[in-house]
Tab-separated table of C-alpha atoms in Angstrom:
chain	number	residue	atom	x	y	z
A	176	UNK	CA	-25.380	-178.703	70.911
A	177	UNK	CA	-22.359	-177.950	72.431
A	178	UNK	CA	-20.567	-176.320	69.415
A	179	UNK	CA	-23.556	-174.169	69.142
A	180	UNK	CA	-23.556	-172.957	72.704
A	181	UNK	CA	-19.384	-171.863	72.136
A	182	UNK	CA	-19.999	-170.570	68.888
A	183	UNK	CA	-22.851	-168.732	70.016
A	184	UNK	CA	-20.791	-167.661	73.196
A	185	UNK	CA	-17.397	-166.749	71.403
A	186	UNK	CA	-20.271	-164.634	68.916
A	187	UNK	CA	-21.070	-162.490	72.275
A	188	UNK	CA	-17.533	-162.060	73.677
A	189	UNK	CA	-16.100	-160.859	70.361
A	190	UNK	CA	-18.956	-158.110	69.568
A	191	UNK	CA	-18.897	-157.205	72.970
A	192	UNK	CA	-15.122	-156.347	72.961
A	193	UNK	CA	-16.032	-154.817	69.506
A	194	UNK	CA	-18.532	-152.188	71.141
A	195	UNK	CA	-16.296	-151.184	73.961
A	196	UNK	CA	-13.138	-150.957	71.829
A	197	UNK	CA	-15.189	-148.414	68.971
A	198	UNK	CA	-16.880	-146.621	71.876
A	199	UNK	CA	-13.256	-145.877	73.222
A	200	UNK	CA	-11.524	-145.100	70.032
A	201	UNK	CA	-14.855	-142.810	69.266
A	202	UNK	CA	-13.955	-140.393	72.176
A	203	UNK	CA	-10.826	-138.714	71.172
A	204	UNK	CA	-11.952	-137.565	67.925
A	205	UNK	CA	-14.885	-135.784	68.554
A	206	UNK	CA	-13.198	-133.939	71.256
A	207	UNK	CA	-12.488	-130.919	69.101
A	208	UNK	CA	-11.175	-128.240	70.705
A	209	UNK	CA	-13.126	-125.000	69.238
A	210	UNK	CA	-11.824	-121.257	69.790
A	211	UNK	CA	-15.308	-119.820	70.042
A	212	UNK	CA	-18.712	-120.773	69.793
A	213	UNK	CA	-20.173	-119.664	66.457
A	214	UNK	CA	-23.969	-118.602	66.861
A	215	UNK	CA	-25.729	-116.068	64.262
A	216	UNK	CA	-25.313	-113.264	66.525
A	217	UNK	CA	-21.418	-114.164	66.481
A	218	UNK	CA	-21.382	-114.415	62.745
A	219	UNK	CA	-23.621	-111.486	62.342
A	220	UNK	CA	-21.007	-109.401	64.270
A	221	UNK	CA	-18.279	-110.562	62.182
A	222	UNK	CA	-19.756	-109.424	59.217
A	223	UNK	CA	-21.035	-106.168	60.595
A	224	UNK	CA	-17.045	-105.758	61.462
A	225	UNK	CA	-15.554	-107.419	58.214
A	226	UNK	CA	-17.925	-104.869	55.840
A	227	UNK	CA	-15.959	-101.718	57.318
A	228	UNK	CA	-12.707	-102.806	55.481
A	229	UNK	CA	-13.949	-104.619	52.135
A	230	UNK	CA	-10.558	-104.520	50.462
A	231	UNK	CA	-8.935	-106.487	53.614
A	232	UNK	CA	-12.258	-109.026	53.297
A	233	UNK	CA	-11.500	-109.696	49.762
A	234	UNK	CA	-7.477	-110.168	50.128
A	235	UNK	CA	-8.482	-112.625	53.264
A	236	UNK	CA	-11.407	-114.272	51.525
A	237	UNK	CA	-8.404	-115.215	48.918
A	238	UNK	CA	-6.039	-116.861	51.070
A	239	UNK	CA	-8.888	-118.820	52.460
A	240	UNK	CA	-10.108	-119.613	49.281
A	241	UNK	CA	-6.017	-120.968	48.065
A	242	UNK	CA	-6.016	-122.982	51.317
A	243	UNK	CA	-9.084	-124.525	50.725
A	244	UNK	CA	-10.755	-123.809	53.933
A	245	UNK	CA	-13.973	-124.765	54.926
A	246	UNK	CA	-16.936	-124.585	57.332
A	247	UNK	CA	-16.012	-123.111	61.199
A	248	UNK	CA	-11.812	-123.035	59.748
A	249	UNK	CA	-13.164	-120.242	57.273
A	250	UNK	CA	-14.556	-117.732	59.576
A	251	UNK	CA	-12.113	-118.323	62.360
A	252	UNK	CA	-8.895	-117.526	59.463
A	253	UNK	CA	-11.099	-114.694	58.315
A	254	UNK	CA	-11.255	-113.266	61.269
A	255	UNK	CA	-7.266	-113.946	62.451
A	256	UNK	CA	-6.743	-112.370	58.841
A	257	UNK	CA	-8.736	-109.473	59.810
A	258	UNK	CA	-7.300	-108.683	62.440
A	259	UNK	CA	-3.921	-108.245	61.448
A	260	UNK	CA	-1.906	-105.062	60.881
């Protein structure tokens, strides 16, 4: 009976110290530090801007493309690479 009571009790400590050491390492990495907040209208904007110079869009949409980018890190290189001289 004893033995089952410590088991049972070392059990509780350990996945308690589990939760609270998981919920603190989750934190930092979903603290993401974005540049903008991308909504439709945002993205519709960008577009509306980006279709004015097609031949820049298409030289940008390459280095993106050779870096591999994805997701949010696309649009916000597109639009650095747009807006350089």
């Amino acid at each position: 009976m004893l033995r089952t009571v410590t088991c049972t009790l070392a059990a509780l400590f350990v996945a308690g110290s589990l939760v609270s050491a998981s919920a603190q390492m989750a934190a930092p990495a979903t603290e993401k530090p974005a540049k903008m907040k991308l909504t439709r209208q945002s993205l519709k904007d960008m577009r509306a801007k980006w279709s004015a110079n097609k031949g820049k869009l298409a030289g940008c949409r390459k280095e993106v493309k050779s870096r591999g980018l994805a997701g949010d890190d696309r649009w916000f290189y597109i639009e650095e690479c747009m807006g350089k001289s």
